[in-house]
XYZ file of C-alpha atoms in Angstrom:
539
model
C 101.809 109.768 167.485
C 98.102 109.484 167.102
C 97.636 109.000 163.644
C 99.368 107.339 160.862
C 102.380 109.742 159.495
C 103.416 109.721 155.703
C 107.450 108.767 155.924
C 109.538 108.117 158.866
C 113.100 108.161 159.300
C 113.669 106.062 162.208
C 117.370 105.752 164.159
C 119.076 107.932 162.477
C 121.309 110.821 163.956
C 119.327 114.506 163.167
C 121.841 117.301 162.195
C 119.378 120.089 162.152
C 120.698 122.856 160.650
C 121.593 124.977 163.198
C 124.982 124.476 164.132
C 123.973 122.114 167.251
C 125.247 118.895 168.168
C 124.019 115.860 166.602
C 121.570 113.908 168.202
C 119.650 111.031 167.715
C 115.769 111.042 166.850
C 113.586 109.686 164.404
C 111.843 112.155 161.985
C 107.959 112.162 160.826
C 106.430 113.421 157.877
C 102.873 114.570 157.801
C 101.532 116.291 155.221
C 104.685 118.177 153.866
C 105.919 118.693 157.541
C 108.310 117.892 160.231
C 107.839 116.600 163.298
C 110.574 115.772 165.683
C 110.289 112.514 167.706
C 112.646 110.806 170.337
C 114.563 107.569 168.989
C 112.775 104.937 168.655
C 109.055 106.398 168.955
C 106.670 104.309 167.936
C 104.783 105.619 165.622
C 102.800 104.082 162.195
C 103.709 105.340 158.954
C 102.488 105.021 155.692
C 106.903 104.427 154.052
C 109.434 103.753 157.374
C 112.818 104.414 156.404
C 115.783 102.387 158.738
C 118.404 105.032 158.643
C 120.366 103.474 161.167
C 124.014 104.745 161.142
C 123.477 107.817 158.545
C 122.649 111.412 158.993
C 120.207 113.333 158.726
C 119.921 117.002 157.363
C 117.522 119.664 156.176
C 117.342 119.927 152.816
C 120.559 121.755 151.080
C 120.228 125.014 149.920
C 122.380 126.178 146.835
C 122.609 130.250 147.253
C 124.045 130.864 144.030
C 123.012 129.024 140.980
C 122.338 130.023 136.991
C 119.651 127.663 136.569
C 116.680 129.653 136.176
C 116.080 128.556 132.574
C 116.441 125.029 133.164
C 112.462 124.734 133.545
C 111.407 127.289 132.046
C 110.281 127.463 128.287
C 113.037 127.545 126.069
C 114.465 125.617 122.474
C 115.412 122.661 124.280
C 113.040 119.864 124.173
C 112.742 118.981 128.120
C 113.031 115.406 127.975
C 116.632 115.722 126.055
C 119.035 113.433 128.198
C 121.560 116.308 128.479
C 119.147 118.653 129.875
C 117.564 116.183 132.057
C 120.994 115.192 133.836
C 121.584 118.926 134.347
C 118.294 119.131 136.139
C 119.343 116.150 138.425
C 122.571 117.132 139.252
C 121.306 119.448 142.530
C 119.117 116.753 143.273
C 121.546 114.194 143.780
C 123.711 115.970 145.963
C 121.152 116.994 148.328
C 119.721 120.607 147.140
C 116.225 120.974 147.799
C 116.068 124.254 146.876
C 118.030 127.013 145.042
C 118.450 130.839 144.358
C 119.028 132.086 140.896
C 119.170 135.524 139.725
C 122.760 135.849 140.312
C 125.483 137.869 139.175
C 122.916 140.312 137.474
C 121.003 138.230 135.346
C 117.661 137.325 135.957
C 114.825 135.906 133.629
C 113.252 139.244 134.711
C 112.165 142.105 134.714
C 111.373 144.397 131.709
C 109.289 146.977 129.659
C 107.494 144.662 127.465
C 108.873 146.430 124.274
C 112.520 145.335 125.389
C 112.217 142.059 125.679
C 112.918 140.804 122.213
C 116.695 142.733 123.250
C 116.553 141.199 126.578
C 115.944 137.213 124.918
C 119.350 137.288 122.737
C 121.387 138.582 125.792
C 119.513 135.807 127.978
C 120.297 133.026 124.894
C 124.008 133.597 125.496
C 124.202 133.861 128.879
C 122.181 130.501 129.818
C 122.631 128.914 127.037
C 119.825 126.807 126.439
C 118.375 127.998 122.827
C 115.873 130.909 122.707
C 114.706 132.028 126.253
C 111.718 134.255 127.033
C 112.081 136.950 129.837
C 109.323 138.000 131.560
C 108.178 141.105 132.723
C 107.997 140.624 136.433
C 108.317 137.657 139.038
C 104.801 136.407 138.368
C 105.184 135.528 134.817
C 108.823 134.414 135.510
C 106.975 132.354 138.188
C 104.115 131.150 135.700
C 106.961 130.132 133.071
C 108.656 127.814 135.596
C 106.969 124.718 134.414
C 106.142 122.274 137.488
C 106.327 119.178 135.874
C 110.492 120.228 135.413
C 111.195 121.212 138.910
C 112.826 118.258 140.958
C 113.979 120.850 143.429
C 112.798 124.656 144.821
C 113.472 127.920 143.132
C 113.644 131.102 144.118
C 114.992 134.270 142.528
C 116.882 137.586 143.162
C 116.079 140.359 140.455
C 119.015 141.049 138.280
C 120.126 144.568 138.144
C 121.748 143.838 134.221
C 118.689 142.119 133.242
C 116.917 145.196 135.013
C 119.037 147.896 133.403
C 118.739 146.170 130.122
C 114.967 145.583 130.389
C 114.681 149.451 130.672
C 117.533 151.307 129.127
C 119.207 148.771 126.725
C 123.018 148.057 126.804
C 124.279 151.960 126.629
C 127.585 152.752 128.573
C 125.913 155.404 130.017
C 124.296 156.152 133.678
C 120.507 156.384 133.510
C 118.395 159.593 133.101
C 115.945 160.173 136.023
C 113.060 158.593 134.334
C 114.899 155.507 134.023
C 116.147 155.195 137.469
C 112.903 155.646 138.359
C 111.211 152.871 136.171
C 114.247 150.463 137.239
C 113.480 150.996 141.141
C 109.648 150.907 140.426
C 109.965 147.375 138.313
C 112.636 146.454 141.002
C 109.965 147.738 144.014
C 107.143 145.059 142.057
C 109.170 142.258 141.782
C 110.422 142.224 145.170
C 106.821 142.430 146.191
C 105.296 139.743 144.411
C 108.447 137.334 146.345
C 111.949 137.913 144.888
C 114.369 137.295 147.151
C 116.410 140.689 146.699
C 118.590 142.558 144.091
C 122.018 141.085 142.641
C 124.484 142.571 140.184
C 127.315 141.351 138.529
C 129.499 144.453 137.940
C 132.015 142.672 135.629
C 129.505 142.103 133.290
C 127.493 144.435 130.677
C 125.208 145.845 131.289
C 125.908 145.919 134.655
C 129.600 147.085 134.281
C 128.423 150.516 133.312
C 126.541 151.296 136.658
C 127.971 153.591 138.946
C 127.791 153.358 142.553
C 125.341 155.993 142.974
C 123.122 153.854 140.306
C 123.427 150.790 142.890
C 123.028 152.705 146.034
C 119.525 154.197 144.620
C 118.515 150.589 143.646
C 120.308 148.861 146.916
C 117.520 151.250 148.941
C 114.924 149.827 147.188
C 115.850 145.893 148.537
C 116.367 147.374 152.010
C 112.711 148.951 152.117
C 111.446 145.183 151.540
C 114.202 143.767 154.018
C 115.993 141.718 151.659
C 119.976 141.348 150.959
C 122.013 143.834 148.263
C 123.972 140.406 146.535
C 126.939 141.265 144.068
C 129.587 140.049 142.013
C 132.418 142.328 142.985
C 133.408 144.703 140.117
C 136.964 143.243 140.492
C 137.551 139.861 141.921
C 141.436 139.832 141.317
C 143.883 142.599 141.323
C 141.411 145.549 142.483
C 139.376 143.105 144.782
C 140.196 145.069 148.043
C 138.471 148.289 146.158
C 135.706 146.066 144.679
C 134.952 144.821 148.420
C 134.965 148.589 150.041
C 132.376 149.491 146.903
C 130.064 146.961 147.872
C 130.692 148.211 151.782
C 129.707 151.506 151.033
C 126.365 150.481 149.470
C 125.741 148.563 152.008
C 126.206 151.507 154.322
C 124.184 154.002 152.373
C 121.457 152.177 151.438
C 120.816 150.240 154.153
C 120.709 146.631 152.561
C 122.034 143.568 153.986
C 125.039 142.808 152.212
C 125.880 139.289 150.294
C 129.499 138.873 148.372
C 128.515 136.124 146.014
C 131.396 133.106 145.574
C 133.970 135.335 147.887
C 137.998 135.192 146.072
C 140.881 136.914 145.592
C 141.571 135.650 141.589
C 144.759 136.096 139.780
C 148.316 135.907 140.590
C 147.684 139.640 141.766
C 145.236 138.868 144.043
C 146.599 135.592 145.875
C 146.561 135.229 149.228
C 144.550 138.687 149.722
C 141.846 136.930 151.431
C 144.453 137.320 154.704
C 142.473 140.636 154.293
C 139.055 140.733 152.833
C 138.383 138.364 155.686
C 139.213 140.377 158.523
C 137.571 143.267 156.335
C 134.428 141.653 156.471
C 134.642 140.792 159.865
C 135.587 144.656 160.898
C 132.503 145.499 159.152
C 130.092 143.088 160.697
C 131.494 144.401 163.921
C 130.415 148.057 162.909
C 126.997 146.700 162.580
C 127.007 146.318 158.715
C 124.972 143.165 157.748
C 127.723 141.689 155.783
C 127.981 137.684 154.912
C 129.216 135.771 151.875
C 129.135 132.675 149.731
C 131.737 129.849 148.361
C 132.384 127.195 146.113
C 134.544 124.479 147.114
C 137.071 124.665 143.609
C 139.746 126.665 142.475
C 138.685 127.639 138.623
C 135.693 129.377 138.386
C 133.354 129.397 135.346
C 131.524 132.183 133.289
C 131.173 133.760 129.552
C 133.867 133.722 127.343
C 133.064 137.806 125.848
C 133.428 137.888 129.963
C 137.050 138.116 128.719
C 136.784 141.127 126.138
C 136.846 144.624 127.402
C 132.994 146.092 128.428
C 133.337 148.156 125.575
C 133.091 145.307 123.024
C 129.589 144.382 123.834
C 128.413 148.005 124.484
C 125.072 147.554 122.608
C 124.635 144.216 123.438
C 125.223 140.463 121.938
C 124.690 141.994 118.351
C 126.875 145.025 118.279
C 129.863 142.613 120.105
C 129.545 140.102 117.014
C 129.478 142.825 114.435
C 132.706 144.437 116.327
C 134.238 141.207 116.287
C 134.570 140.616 112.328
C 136.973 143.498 112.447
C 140.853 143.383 112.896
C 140.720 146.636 114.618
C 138.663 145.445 117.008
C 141.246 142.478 117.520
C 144.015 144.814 118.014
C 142.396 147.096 120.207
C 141.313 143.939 122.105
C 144.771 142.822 122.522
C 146.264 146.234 123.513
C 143.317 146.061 126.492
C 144.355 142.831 127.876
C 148.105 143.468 127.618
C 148.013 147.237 129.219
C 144.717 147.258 131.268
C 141.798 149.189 131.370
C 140.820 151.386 134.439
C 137.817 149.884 136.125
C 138.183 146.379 134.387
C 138.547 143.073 136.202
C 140.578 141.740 133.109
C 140.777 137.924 133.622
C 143.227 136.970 130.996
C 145.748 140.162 131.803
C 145.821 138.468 135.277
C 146.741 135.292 134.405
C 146.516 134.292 130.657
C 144.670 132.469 128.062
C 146.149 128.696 128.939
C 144.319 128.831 131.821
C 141.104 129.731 130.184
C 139.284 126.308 128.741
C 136.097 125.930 126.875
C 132.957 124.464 128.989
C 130.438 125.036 126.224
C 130.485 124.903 122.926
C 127.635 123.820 120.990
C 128.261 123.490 117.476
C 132.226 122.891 118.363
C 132.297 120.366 120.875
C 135.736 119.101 119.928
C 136.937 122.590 121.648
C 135.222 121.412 124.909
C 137.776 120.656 127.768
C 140.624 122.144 126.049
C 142.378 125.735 126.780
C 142.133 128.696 124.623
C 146.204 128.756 124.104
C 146.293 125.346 123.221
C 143.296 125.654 120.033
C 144.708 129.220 118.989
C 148.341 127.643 118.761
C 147.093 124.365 116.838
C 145.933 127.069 114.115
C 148.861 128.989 114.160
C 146.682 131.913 115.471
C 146.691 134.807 118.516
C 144.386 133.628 121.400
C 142.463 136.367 121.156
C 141.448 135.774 117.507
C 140.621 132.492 118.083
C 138.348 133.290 121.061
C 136.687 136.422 118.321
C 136.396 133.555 116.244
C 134.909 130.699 118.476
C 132.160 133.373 119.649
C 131.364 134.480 116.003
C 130.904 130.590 115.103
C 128.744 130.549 118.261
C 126.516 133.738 117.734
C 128.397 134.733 121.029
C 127.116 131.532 123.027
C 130.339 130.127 124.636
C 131.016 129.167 128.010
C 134.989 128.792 129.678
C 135.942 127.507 132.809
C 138.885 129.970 134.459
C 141.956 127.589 136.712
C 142.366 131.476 138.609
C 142.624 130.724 142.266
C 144.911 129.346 144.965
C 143.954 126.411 147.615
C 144.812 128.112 150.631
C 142.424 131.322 149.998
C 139.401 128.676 149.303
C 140.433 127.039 152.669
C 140.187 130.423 154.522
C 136.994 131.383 153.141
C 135.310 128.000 153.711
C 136.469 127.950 156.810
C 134.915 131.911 158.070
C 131.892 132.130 160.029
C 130.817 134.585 157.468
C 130.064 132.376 154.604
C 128.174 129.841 153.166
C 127.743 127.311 150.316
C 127.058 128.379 146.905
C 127.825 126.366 143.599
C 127.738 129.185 141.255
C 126.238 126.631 139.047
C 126.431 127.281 135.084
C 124.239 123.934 134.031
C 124.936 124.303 130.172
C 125.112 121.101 127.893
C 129.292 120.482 127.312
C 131.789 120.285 129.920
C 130.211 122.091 132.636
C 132.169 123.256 136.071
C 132.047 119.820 138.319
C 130.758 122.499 141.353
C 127.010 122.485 139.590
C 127.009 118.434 140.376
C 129.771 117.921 143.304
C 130.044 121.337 145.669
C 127.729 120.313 148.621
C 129.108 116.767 148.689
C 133.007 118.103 148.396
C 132.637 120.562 151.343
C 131.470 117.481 153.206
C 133.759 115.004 152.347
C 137.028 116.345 150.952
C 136.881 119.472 152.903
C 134.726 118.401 155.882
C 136.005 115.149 156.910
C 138.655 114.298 155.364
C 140.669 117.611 155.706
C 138.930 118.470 159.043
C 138.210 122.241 158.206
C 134.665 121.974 159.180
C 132.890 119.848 161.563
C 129.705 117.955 160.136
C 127.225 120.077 161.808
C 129.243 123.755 160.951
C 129.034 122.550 156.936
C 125.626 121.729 157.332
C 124.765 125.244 158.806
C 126.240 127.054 156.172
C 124.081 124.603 153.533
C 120.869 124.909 155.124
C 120.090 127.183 158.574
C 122.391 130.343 157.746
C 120.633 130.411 154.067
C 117.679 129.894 155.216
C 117.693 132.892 157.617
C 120.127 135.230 155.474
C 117.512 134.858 152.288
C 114.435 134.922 154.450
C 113.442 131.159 153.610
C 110.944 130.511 156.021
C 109.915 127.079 157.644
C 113.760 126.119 155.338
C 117.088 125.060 156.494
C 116.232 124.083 160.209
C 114.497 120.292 160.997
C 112.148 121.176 163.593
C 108.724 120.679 164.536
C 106.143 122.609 161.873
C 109.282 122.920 159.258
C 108.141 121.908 155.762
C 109.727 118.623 154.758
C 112.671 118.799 152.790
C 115.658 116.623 154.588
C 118.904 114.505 153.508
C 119.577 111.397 154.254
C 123.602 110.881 154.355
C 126.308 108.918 154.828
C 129.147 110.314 156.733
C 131.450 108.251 156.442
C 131.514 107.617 152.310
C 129.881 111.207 150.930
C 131.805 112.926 148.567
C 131.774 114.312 145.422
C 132.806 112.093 141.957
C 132.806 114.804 139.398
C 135.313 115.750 137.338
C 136.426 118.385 134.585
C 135.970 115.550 132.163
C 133.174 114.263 133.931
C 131.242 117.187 135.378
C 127.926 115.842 135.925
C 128.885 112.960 137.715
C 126.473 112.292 141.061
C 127.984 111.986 144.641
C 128.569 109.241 146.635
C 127.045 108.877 150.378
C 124.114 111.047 149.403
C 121.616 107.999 149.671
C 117.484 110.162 150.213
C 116.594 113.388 149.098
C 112.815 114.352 150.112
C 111.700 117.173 148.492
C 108.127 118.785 150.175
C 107.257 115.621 152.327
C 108.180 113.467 149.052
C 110.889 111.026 148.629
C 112.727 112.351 145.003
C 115.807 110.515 145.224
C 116.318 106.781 146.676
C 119.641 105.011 146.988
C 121.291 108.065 145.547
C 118.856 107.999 142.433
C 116.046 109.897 141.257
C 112.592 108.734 141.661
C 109.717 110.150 139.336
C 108.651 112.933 142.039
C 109.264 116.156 141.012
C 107.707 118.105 143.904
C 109.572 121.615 143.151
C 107.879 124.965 143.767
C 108.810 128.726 143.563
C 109.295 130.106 146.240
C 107.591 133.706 146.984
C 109.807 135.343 149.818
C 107.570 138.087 150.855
């Protein structure tokens, strides 16, 4: 090359994304992009990096995270070590940039005169002290403070955080006027660059849409070309139902379809992933843009009210803890979960309350780690008073980890063409889910080479190129000539995840340079003082 280049990565093996081969060549940087070079090109450079005998990757990215609050404003000083080492924990595995917004909840949007509603639902769910929606994607994208963002953000719009933002949390479907203002706020963001519309239809508000609701909303994210992404509305016994719901809107409304962290949960639902699969697959066939998104773990992680009946936080986080205090409420609670409600994923009815532990719980952390059974029987109490309890101690703010799923249905959906790598991240101070610091580097070790399910250049594709083109992340997920500059440097041989359930933030092994926008942000597997994170406006 004719002039000097900023970093090189010189004789290392290029896995670029897109399902290729590997192949050697040596990798420039110049001004925040790629170039391509045969091995051993010489070429000056202002850094050369000998990455003889490791990979190299595009950047990871993480399709399905919770973080958006992690650098934004919020209670929590930034520089507080527990915060800080949830904001590295992407990083470290190789994520250069993620997508929040998920399951329904975004920081955004809303009429102004909701959003002092909108901040107490947003305190519980992300847990991070008082957090300030915004009103559209350019203040959530003002609030994203730079000098906190060691990786890429983008964000879907959150249909809850939408429905709540306009219409509070009634059980009710929205009057004309309101449908209207939700597409129209909807219609804005996804102009000024959010990446498309998610709901999580297990949780409230979002539990009390109807499909018609979605479908209206779902047309809205198809006008812009971006994908319809949902949390089922059953994920366990009903999941087949759940799955043709999401179909339909597809269908209707045009969107391209995303089934965020694909699994059939609960001893009802095991092993039905022998037929969501093939489901999917039918449906891709019959030209519906259908693809999905794993973790690499069993449990999964969310809210603990996620295990109440909708009806209990009908009204949102306030009107849950005042229904709480009373021992009707308990009852009625416990007649729910032992009979079933129509409609209603119910978690603990499908497998039970020892296999529900607490991740987060500030002001109790000797709770943290343990399972729901186990504290409620140490106080001679029912589960589900302790857990009305816990979240009346905690002003509602508790986070569980649920052990709901079997091995061989992870395998299967790890394994499909259709899907690709999500951690589902919940990056809350406690005992977090290991998949926020350890899911990139487990489907590449544990699942990648040392179980064989997936070659080294199929994992990387569903990290980096099938993201990239699924979310619309241009210049992202390939290495190729022009391509901004975010890349991996890897070990093969020794990558793989070291967190734990006791341990969850834990960083990989193997994962030795992370380059983030042209800028080398972590070194030996550990973070330098870049922090060269942007949004990212997906227009």
């Amino acid at each position: 090359m004719g002039r000097p280049v900023d970093l090189l990565l010189r004789g290392g093996t290029l896995v670029d994304g897109t399902g290729a081969p590997a192949r050697e060549a040596d990798i420039a940087v110049v001004d925040g992009r790629i170039a391509v070079l045969p091995a051993g090109t010489e070429a000056a450079a202002a850094e050369t990096l000998d990455v003889t005998g490791q990979v190299v990757t595009p950047g990871f990215i993480d399709v399905h995270t919770h973080s958006d609050a992690l650098a934004a404003p919020h209670g929590v000083d930034g520089a507080t070590e527990p915060i800080d080492d949830l904001r590295l924990a992407p990083l470290l595995q190789g994520v250069t940039t993620e997508i929040c917004g998920n399951c329904g909840t975004s920081l955004f949007p809303s009429l102004p005169e909701r959003l002092p509603v909108l901040a107490e639902h947003l305190r519980v769910t992300f847990g991070l002290g008082p957090v300030r929606p915004a009103v559209d994607f350019d203040a959530f994208a003002a609030g994203q403070d730079p000098a906190l963002r060691r990786t890429h953000i983008a964000s879907l719009v959150g249909h809850g955080t939408l429905r709540a933002g306009v219409m509070g949390f009634e059980a009710r479907p929205p009057r004309p006027d309101e449908l209207d203002t939700m597409c129209a706020l909807l219609d804005r963001a996804l102009a000024q660059g959010a990446a498309g519309l998610s709901t999580g239809l297990i949780y409230s508000p979002g539990t009390y849409a109807d499909t018609k609701e979605i479908i209206a909303l779902a047309g809205v994210a198809a006008r812009h070309g971006k994908p319809y992404v949902t949390h089922l509305r059953d994920e366990m016994s009903q999941v087949e139902s759940a799955l043709e719901e999401a179909l339909e809107i597809a269908v209707r409304s045009g969107a391209p379809l995303q089934i965020s962290h694909h699994k059939t949960a609960g001893r009802h639902a095991w092993g039905a992933t022998l037929r969501t699969l093939p489901r999917l697959e039918q449906a891709r066939a019959e030209g519906v843009d259908v693809l999905c998104d794993v973790y690499p773990y069993t449990a999964g992680s969310t809210v603990l009210h996620a295990m109440l009946p909708p009806w209990t936080i009908e009204g949102g986080v306030g009107a849950l803890l005042e229904r709480l205090r009373r021992p009707e409420t308990r009852d009625r609670i416990r007649k729910d979960i032992d009979r079933g409600v129509k409609g209603w994923e119910n978690t603990v009815g499908n497998g039970g309350w020892d296999l529900i532990t607490v991740a987060a719980a500030q002001a109790h952390p000797e709770t943290e780690g343990r399972s729901i059974a186990d504290l409620a029987a140490e106080r001679g109490v029912h589960p589900v008073d302790y857990a009305c309890d816990l979240l009346l101690a905690e002003q509602g703010e508790v986070t569980i980890i649920s052990h709901s799923m079997r091995e061989d249905d992870v395998r299967r959906v790890l394994a499909s063409p259709l899907s690709m790598i999500g951690s589902d991240g919940v990056p809350k101070p406690g005992r977090p889910h290991p998949r926020w610091a350890g899911s990139f580097a487990r489907v590449l070790g544990h699942y990648g080479r040392d179980e064989q399910l997936l070659p080294l250049e199929n994992a990387v594709h569903k990290m980096t190129g099938l993201p990239a083109r699924r979310f619309g992340l241009a210049d992202r997920g390939v290495v190729r000539d022009g391509a901004l500059a975010d890349l991996v440097v890897l070990d093969p041989a020794s990558v793989r995840d070291t967190a734990t359930f006791d341990r969850p933030l834990l960083a990989p092994e193997g994962i030795d340079t992370v380059v983030v926008a042209g800028r080398v942000a972590a070194r030996g597997g550990r973070p330098t003082t870049v922090r060269a994170g942007e949004v990212v406006r997906i227009r």
